[in-house]
GROMACS .gro file of C-alpha atoms in nm:
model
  271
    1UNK     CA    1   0.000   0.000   0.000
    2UNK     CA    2   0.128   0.351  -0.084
    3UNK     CA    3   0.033   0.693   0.004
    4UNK     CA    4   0.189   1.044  -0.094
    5UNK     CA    5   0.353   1.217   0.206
    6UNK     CA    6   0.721   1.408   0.176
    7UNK     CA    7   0.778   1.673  -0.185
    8UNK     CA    8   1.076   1.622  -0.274
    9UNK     CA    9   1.240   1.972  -0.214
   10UNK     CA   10   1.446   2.137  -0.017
   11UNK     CA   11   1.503   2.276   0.316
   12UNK     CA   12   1.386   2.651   0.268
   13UNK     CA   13   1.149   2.781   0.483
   14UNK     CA   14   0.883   2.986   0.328
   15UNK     CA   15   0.814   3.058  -0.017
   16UNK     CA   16   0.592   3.356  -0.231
   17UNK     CA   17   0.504   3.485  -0.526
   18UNK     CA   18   0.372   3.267  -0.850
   19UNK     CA   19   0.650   3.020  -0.729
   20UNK     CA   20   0.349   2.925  -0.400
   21UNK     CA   21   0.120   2.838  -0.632
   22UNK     CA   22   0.275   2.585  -0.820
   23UNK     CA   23   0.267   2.227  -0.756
   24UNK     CA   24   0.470   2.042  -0.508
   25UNK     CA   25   0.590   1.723  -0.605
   26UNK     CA   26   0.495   1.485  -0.366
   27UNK     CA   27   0.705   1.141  -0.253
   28UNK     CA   28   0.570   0.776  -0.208
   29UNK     CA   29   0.636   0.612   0.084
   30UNK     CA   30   0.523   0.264   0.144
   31UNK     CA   31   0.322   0.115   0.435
   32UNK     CA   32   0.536  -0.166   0.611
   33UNK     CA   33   0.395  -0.220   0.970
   34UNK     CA   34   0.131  -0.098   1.166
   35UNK     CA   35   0.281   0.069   1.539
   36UNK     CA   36   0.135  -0.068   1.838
   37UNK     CA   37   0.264   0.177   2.086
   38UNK     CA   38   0.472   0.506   2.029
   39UNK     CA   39   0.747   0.651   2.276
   40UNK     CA   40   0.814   1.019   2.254
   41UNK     CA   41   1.150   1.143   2.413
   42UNK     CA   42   1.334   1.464   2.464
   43UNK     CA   43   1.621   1.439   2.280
   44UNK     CA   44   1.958   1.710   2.423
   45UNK     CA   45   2.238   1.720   2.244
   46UNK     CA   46   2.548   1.957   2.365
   47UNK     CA   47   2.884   2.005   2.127
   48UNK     CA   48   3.106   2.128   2.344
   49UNK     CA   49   3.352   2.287   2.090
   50UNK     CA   50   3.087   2.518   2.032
   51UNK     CA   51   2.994   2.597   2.367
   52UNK     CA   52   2.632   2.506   2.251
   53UNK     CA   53   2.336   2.295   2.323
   54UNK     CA   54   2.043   2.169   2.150
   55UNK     CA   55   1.721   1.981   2.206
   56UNK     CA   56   1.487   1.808   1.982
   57UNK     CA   57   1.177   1.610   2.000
   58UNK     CA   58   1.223   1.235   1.877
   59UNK     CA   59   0.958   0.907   1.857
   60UNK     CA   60   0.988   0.519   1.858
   61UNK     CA   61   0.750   0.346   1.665
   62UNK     CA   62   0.695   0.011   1.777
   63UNK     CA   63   0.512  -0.227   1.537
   64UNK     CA   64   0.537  -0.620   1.582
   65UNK     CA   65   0.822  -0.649   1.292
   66UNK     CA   66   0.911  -0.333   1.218
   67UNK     CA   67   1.069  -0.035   1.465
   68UNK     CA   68   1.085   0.275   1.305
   69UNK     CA   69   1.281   0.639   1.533
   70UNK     CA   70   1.263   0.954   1.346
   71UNK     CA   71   1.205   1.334   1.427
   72UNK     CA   72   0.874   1.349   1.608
   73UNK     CA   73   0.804   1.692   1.371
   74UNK     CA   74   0.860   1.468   1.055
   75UNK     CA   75   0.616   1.223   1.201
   76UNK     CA   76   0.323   1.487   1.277
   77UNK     CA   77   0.465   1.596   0.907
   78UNK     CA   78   0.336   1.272   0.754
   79UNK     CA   79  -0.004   1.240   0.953
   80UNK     CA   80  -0.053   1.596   0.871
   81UNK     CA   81  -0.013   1.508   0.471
   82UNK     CA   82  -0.170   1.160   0.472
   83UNK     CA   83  -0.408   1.132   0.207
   84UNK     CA   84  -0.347   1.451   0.052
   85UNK     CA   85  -0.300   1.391  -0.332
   86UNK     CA   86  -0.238   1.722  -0.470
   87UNK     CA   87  -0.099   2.089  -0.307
   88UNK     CA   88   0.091   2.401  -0.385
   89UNK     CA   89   0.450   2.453  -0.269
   90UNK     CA   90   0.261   2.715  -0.073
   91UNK     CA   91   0.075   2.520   0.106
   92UNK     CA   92   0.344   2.222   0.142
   93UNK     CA   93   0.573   2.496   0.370
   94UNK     CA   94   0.265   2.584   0.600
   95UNK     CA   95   0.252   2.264   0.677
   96UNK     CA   96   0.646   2.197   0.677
   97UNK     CA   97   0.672   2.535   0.914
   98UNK     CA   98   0.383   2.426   1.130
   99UNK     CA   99   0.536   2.075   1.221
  100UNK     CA  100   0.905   2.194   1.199
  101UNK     CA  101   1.052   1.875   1.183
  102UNK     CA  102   1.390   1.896   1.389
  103UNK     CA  103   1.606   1.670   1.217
  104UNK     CA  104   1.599   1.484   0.908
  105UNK     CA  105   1.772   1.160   0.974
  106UNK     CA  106   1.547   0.815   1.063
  107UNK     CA  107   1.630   0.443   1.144
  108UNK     CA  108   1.394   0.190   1.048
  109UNK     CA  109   1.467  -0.173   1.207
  110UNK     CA  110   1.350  -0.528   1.019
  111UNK     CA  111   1.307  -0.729   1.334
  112UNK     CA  112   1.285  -1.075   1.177
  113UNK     CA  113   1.612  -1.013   0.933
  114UNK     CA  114   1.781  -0.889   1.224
  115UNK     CA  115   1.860  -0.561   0.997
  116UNK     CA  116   1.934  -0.196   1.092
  117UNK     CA  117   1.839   0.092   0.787
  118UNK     CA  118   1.976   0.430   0.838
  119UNK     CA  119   1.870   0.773   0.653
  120UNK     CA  120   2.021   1.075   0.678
  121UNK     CA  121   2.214   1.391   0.500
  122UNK     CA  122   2.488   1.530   0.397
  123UNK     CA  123   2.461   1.863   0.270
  124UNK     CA  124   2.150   1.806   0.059
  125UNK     CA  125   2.265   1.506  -0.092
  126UNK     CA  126   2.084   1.172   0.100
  127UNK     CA  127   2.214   0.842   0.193
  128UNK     CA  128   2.140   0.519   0.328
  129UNK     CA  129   2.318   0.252   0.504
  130UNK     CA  130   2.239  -0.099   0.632
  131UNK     CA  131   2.361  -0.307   0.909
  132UNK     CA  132   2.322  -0.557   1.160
  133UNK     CA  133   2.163  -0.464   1.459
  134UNK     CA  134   2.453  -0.412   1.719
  135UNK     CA  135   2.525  -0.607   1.961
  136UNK     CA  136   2.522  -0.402   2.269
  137UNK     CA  137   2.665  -0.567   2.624
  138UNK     CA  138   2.487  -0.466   2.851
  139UNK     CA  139   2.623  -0.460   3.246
  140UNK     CA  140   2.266  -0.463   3.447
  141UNK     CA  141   2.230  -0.305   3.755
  142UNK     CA  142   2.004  -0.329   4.052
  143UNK     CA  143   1.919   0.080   4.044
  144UNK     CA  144   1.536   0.189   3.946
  145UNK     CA  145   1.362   0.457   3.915
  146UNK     CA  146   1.022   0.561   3.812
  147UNK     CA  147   1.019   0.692   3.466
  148UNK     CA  148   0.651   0.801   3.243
  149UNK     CA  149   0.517   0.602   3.503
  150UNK     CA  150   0.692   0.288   3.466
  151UNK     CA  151   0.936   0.118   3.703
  152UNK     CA  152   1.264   0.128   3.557
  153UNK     CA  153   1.590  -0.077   3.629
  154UNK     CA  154   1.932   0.040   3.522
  155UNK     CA  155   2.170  -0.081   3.273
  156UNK     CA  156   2.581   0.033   3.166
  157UNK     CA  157   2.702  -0.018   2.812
  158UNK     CA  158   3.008   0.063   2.616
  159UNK     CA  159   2.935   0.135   2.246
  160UNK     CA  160   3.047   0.236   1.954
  161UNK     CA  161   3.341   0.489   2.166
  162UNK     CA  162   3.076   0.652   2.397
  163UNK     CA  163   2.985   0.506   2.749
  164UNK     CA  164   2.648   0.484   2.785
  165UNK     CA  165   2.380   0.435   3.120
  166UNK     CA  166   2.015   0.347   2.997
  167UNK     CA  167   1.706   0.287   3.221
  168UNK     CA  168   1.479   0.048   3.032
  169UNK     CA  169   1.122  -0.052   3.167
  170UNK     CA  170   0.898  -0.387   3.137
  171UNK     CA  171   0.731  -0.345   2.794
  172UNK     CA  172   0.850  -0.643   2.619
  173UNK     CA  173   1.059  -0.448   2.295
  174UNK     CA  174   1.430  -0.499   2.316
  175UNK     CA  175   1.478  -0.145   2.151
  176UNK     CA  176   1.527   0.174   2.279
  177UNK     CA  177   1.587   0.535   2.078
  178UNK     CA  178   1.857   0.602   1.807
  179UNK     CA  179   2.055   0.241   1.756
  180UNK     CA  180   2.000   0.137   2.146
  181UNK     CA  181   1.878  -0.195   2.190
  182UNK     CA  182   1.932  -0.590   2.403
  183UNK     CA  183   1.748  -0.464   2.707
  184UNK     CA  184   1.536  -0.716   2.883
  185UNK     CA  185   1.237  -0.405   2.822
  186UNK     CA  186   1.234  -0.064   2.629
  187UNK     CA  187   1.436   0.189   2.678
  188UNK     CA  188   1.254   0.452   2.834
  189UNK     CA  189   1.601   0.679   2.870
  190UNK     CA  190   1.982   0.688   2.808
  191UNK     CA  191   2.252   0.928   2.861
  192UNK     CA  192   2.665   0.933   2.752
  193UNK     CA  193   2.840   0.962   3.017
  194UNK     CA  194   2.924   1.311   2.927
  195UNK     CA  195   2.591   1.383   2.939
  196UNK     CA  196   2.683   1.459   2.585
  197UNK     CA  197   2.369   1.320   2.458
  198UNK     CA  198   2.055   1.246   2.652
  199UNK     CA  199   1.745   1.059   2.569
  200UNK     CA  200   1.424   1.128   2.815
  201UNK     CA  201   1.074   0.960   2.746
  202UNK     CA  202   0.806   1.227   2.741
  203UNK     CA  203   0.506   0.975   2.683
  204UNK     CA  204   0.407   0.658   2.607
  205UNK     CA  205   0.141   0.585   2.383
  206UNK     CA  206  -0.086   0.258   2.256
  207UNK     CA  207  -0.087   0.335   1.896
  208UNK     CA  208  -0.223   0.204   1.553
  209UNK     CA  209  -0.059   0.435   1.318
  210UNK     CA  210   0.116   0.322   0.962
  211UNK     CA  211   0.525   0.273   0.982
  212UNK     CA  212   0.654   0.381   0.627
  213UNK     CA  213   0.948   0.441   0.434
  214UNK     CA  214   1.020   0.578   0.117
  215UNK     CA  215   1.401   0.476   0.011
  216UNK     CA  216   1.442   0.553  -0.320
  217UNK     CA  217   1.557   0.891  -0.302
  218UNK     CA  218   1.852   0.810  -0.109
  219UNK     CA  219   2.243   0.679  -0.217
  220UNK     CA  220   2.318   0.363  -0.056
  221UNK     CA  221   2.629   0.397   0.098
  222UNK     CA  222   2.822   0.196   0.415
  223UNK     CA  223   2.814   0.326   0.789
  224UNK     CA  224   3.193   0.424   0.788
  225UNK     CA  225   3.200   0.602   0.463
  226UNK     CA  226   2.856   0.798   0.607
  227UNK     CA  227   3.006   0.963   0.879
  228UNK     CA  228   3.358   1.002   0.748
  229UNK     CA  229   3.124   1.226   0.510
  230UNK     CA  230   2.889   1.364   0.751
  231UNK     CA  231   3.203   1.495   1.026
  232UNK     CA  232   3.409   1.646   0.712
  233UNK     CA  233   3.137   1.846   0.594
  234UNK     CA  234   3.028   1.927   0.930
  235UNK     CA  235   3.379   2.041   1.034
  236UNK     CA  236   3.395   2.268   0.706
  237UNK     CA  237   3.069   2.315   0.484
  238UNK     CA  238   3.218   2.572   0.278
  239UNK     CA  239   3.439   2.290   0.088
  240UNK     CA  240   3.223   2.086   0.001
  241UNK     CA  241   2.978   2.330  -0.141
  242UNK     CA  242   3.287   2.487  -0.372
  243UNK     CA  243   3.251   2.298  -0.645
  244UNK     CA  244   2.858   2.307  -0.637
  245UNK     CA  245   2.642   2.437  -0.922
  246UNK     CA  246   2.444   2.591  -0.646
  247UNK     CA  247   2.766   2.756  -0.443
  248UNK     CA  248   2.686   3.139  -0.430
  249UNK     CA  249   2.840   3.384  -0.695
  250UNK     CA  250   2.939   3.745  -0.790
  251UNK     CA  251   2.734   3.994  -1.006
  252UNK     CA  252   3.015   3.825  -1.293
  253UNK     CA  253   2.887   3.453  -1.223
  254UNK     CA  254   3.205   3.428  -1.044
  255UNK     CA  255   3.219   3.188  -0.731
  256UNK     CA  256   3.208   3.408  -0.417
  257UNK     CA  257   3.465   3.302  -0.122
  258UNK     CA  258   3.283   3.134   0.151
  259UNK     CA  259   3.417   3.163   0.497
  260UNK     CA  260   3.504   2.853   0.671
  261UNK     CA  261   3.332   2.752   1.009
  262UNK     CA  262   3.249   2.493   1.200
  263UNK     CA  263   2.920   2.342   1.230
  264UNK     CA  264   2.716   2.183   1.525
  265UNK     CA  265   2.807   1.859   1.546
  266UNK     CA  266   2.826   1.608   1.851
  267UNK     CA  267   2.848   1.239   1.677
  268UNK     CA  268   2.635   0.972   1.827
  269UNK     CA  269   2.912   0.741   1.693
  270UNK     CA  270   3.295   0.829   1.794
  271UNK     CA  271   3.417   0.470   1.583
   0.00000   0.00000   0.00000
Protein backbone atom coordinates (compact mmCIF):
# COMPACT_ATOMS: atom_id res chain seq x y z
CA UNK A 1 0.00 0.00 0.00
CA UNK A 2 1.28 3.51 -0.84
CA UNK A 3 0.33 6.93 0.04
CA UNK A 4 1.89 10.44 -0.94
CA UNK A 5 3.53 12.17 2.06
CA UNK A 6 7.21 14.08 1.76
CA UNK A 7 7.78 16.73 -1.85
CA UNK A 8 10.76 16.22 -2.74
CA UNK A 9 12.40 19.72 -2.14
CA UNK A 10 14.46 21.37 -0.17
CA UNK A 11 15.03 22.76 3.16
CA UNK A 12 13.86 26.51 2.68
CA UNK A 13 11.49 27.81 4.83
CA UNK A 14 8.83 29.86 3.28
CA UNK A 15 8.14 30.58 -0.17
CA UNK A 16 5.92 33.56 -2.31
CA UNK A 17 5.04 34.85 -5.26
CA UNK A 18 3.72 32.67 -8.50
CA UNK A 19 6.50 30.20 -7.29
CA UNK A 20 3.49 29.25 -4.00
CA UNK A 21 1.20 28.38 -6.32
CA UNK A 22 2.75 25.85 -8.20
CA UNK A 23 2.67 22.27 -7.56
CA UNK A 24 4.70 20.42 -5.08
CA UNK A 25 5.90 17.23 -6.05
CA UNK A 26 4.95 14.85 -3.66
CA UNK A 27 7.05 11.41 -2.53
CA UNK A 28 5.70 7.76 -2.08
CA UNK A 29 6.36 6.12 0.84
CA UNK A 30 5.23 2.64 1.44
CA UNK A 31 3.22 1.15 4.35
CA UNK A 32 5.36 -1.66 6.11
CA UNK A 33 3.95 -2.20 9.70
CA UNK A 34 1.31 -0.98 11.66
CA UNK A 35 2.81 0.69 15.39
CA UNK A 36 1.35 -0.68 18.38
CA UNK A 37 2.64 1.77 20.86
CA UNK A 38 4.72 5.06 20.29
CA UNK A 39 7.47 6.51 22.76
CA UNK A 40 8.14 10.19 22.54
CA UNK A 41 11.50 11.43 24.13
CA UNK A 42 13.34 14.64 24.64
CA UNK A 43 16.21 14.39 22.80
CA UNK A 44 19.58 17.10 24.23
CA UNK A 45 22.38 17.20 22.44
CA UNK A 46 25.48 19.57 23.65
CA UNK A 47 28.84 20.05 21.27
CA UNK A 48 31.06 21.28 23.44
CA UNK A 49 33.52 22.87 20.90
CA UNK A 50 30.87 25.18 20.32
CA UNK A 51 29.94 25.97 23.67
CA UNK A 52 26.32 25.06 22.51
CA UNK A 53 23.36 22.95 23.23
CA UNK A 54 20.43 21.69 21.50
CA UNK A 55 17.21 19.81 22.06
CA UNK A 56 14.87 18.08 19.82
CA UNK A 57 11.77 16.10 20.00
CA UNK A 58 12.23 12.35 18.77
CA UNK A 59 9.58 9.07 18.57
CA UNK A 60 9.88 5.19 18.58
CA UNK A 61 7.50 3.46 16.65
CA UNK A 62 6.95 0.11 17.77
CA UNK A 63 5.12 -2.27 15.37
CA UNK A 64 5.37 -6.20 15.82
CA UNK A 65 8.22 -6.49 12.92
CA UNK A 66 9.11 -3.33 12.18
CA UNK A 67 10.69 -0.35 14.65
CA UNK A 68 10.85 2.75 13.05
CA UNK A 69 12.81 6.39 15.33
CA UNK A 70 12.63 9.54 13.46
CA UNK A 71 12.05 13.34 14.27
CA UNK A 72 8.74 13.49 16.08
CA UNK A 73 8.04 16.92 13.71
CA UNK A 74 8.60 14.68 10.55
CA UNK A 75 6.16 12.23 12.01
CA UNK A 76 3.23 14.87 12.77
CA UNK A 77 4.65 15.96 9.07
CA UNK A 78 3.36 12.72 7.54
CA UNK A 79 -0.04 12.40 9.53
CA UNK A 80 -0.53 15.96 8.71
CA UNK A 81 -0.13 15.08 4.71
CA UNK A 82 -1.70 11.60 4.72
CA UNK A 83 -4.08 11.32 2.07
CA UNK A 84 -3.47 14.51 0.52
CA UNK A 85 -3.00 13.91 -3.32
CA UNK A 86 -2.38 17.22 -4.70
CA UNK A 87 -0.99 20.89 -3.07
CA UNK A 88 0.91 24.01 -3.85
CA UNK A 89 4.50 24.53 -2.69
CA UNK A 90 2.61 27.15 -0.73
CA UNK A 91 0.75 25.20 1.06
CA UNK A 92 3.44 22.22 1.42
CA UNK A 93 5.73 24.96 3.70
CA UNK A 94 2.65 25.84 6.00
CA UNK A 95 2.52 22.64 6.77
CA UNK A 96 6.46 21.97 6.77
CA UNK A 97 6.72 25.35 9.14
CA UNK A 98 3.83 24.26 11.30
CA UNK A 99 5.36 20.75 12.21
CA UNK A 100 9.05 21.94 11.99
CA UNK A 101 10.52 18.75 11.83
CA UNK A 102 13.90 18.96 13.89
CA UNK A 103 16.06 16.70 12.17
CA UNK A 104 15.99 14.84 9.08
CA UNK A 105 17.72 11.60 9.74
CA UNK A 106 15.47 8.15 10.63
CA UNK A 107 16.30 4.43 11.44
CA UNK A 108 13.94 1.90 10.48
CA UNK A 109 14.67 -1.73 12.07
CA UNK A 110 13.50 -5.28 10.19
CA UNK A 111 13.07 -7.29 13.34
CA UNK A 112 12.85 -10.75 11.77
CA UNK A 113 16.12 -10.13 9.33
CA UNK A 114 17.81 -8.89 12.24
CA UNK A 115 18.60 -5.61 9.97
CA UNK A 116 19.34 -1.96 10.92
CA UNK A 117 18.39 0.92 7.87
CA UNK A 118 19.76 4.30 8.38
CA UNK A 119 18.70 7.73 6.53
CA UNK A 120 20.21 10.75 6.78
CA UNK A 121 22.14 13.91 5.00
CA UNK A 122 24.88 15.30 3.97
CA UNK A 123 24.61 18.63 2.70
CA UNK A 124 21.50 18.06 0.59
CA UNK A 125 22.65 15.06 -0.92
CA UNK A 126 20.84 11.72 1.00
CA UNK A 127 22.14 8.42 1.93
CA UNK A 128 21.40 5.19 3.28
CA UNK A 129 23.18 2.52 5.04
CA UNK A 130 22.39 -0.99 6.32
CA UNK A 131 23.61 -3.07 9.09
CA UNK A 132 23.22 -5.57 11.60
CA UNK A 133 21.63 -4.64 14.59
CA UNK A 134 24.53 -4.12 17.19
CA UNK A 135 25.25 -6.07 19.61
CA UNK A 136 25.22 -4.02 22.69
CA UNK A 137 26.65 -5.67 26.24
CA UNK A 138 24.87 -4.66 28.51
CA UNK A 139 26.23 -4.60 32.46
CA UNK A 140 22.66 -4.63 34.47
CA UNK A 141 22.30 -3.05 37.55
CA UNK A 142 20.04 -3.29 40.52
CA UNK A 143 19.19 0.80 40.44
CA UNK A 144 15.36 1.89 39.46
CA UNK A 145 13.62 4.57 39.15
CA UNK A 146 10.22 5.61 38.12
CA UNK A 147 10.19 6.92 34.66
CA UNK A 148 6.51 8.01 32.43
CA UNK A 149 5.17 6.02 35.03
CA UNK A 150 6.92 2.88 34.66
CA UNK A 151 9.36 1.18 37.03
CA UNK A 152 12.64 1.28 35.57
CA UNK A 153 15.90 -0.77 36.29
CA UNK A 154 19.32 0.40 35.22
CA UNK A 155 21.70 -0.81 32.73
CA UNK A 156 25.81 0.33 31.66
CA UNK A 157 27.02 -0.18 28.12
CA UNK A 158 30.08 0.63 26.16
CA UNK A 159 29.35 1.35 22.46
CA UNK A 160 30.47 2.36 19.54
CA UNK A 161 33.41 4.89 21.66
CA UNK A 162 30.76 6.52 23.97
CA UNK A 163 29.85 5.06 27.49
CA UNK A 164 26.48 4.84 27.85
CA UNK A 165 23.80 4.35 31.20
CA UNK A 166 20.15 3.47 29.97
CA UNK A 167 17.06 2.87 32.21
CA UNK A 168 14.79 0.48 30.32
CA UNK A 169 11.22 -0.52 31.67
CA UNK A 170 8.98 -3.87 31.37
CA UNK A 171 7.31 -3.45 27.94
CA UNK A 172 8.50 -6.43 26.19
CA UNK A 173 10.59 -4.48 22.95
CA UNK A 174 14.30 -4.99 23.16
CA UNK A 175 14.78 -1.45 21.51
CA UNK A 176 15.27 1.74 22.79
CA UNK A 177 15.87 5.35 20.78
CA UNK A 178 18.57 6.02 18.07
CA UNK A 179 20.55 2.41 17.56
CA UNK A 180 20.00 1.37 21.46
CA UNK A 181 18.78 -1.95 21.90
CA UNK A 182 19.32 -5.90 24.03
CA UNK A 183 17.48 -4.64 27.07
CA UNK A 184 15.36 -7.16 28.83
CA UNK A 185 12.37 -4.05 28.22
CA UNK A 186 12.34 -0.64 26.29
CA UNK A 187 14.36 1.89 26.78
CA UNK A 188 12.54 4.52 28.34
CA UNK A 189 16.01 6.79 28.70
CA UNK A 190 19.82 6.88 28.08
CA UNK A 191 22.52 9.28 28.61
CA UNK A 192 26.65 9.33 27.52
CA UNK A 193 28.40 9.62 30.17
CA UNK A 194 29.24 13.11 29.27
CA UNK A 195 25.91 13.83 29.39
CA UNK A 196 26.83 14.59 25.85
CA UNK A 197 23.69 13.20 24.58
CA UNK A 198 20.55 12.46 26.52
CA UNK A 199 17.45 10.59 25.69
CA UNK A 200 14.24 11.28 28.15
CA UNK A 201 10.74 9.60 27.46
CA UNK A 202 8.06 12.27 27.41
CA UNK A 203 5.06 9.75 26.83
CA UNK A 204 4.07 6.58 26.07
CA UNK A 205 1.41 5.85 23.83
CA UNK A 206 -0.86 2.58 22.56
CA UNK A 207 -0.87 3.35 18.96
CA UNK A 208 -2.23 2.04 15.53
CA UNK A 209 -0.59 4.35 13.18
CA UNK A 210 1.16 3.22 9.62
CA UNK A 211 5.25 2.73 9.82
CA UNK A 212 6.54 3.81 6.27
CA UNK A 213 9.48 4.41 4.34
CA UNK A 214 10.20 5.78 1.17
CA UNK A 215 14.01 4.76 0.11
CA UNK A 216 14.42 5.53 -3.20
CA UNK A 217 15.57 8.91 -3.02
CA UNK A 218 18.52 8.10 -1.09
CA UNK A 219 22.43 6.79 -2.17
CA UNK A 220 23.18 3.63 -0.56
CA UNK A 221 26.29 3.97 0.98
CA UNK A 222 28.22 1.96 4.15
CA UNK A 223 28.14 3.26 7.89
CA UNK A 224 31.93 4.24 7.88
CA UNK A 225 32.00 6.02 4.63
CA UNK A 226 28.56 7.98 6.07
CA UNK A 227 30.06 9.63 8.79
CA UNK A 228 33.58 10.02 7.48
CA UNK A 229 31.24 12.26 5.10
CA UNK A 230 28.89 13.64 7.51
CA UNK A 231 32.03 14.95 10.26
CA UNK A 232 34.09 16.46 7.12
CA UNK A 233 31.37 18.46 5.94
CA UNK A 234 30.28 19.27 9.30
CA UNK A 235 33.79 20.41 10.34
CA UNK A 236 33.95 22.68 7.06
CA UNK A 237 30.69 23.15 4.84
CA UNK A 238 32.18 25.72 2.78
CA UNK A 239 34.39 22.90 0.88
CA UNK A 240 32.23 20.86 0.01
CA UNK A 241 29.78 23.30 -1.41
CA UNK A 242 32.87 24.87 -3.72
CA UNK A 243 32.51 22.98 -6.45
CA UNK A 244 28.58 23.07 -6.37
CA UNK A 245 26.42 24.37 -9.22
CA UNK A 246 24.44 25.91 -6.46
CA UNK A 247 27.66 27.56 -4.43
CA UNK A 248 26.86 31.39 -4.30
CA UNK A 249 28.40 33.84 -6.95
CA UNK A 250 29.39 37.45 -7.90
CA UNK A 251 27.34 39.94 -10.06
CA UNK A 252 30.15 38.25 -12.93
CA UNK A 253 28.87 34.53 -12.23
CA UNK A 254 32.05 34.28 -10.44
CA UNK A 255 32.19 31.88 -7.31
CA UNK A 256 32.08 34.08 -4.17
CA UNK A 257 34.65 33.02 -1.22
CA UNK A 258 32.83 31.34 1.51
CA UNK A 259 34.17 31.63 4.97
CA UNK A 260 35.04 28.53 6.71
CA UNK A 261 33.32 27.52 10.09
CA UNK A 262 32.49 24.93 12.00
CA UNK A 263 29.20 23.42 12.30
CA UNK A 264 27.16 21.83 15.25
CA UNK A 265 28.07 18.59 15.46
CA UNK A 266 28.26 16.08 18.51
CA UNK A 267 28.48 12.39 16.77
CA UNK A 268 26.35 9.72 18.27
CA UNK A 269 29.12 7.41 16.93
CA UNK A 270 32.95 8.29 17.94
CA UNK A 271 34.17 4.70 15.83
Amino acid sequence: MYFCVFPLLTNAQTISGPLANEPAKLGTKKIVDSSIIECIYNYRVIDHSLGDMREYHAILELGDSFFKYESYGSYRLDSALVGKQQMTLGEYFDFYNKYSPDFKEFLLENVNANKLSYYGKVSIDKFMYHEEVPHIDWALSDSTKEICGYLCHQATATFRGRNWIAWYCDIPKSVGPWKLNGLPGLILAAETEDKEHTFSAISVRKSSSPITVNDKEYFKTTREHFNQALADYKSNPAKSWKNSPLAPKDMNGKPMPMPKRKLFYSPLEKE
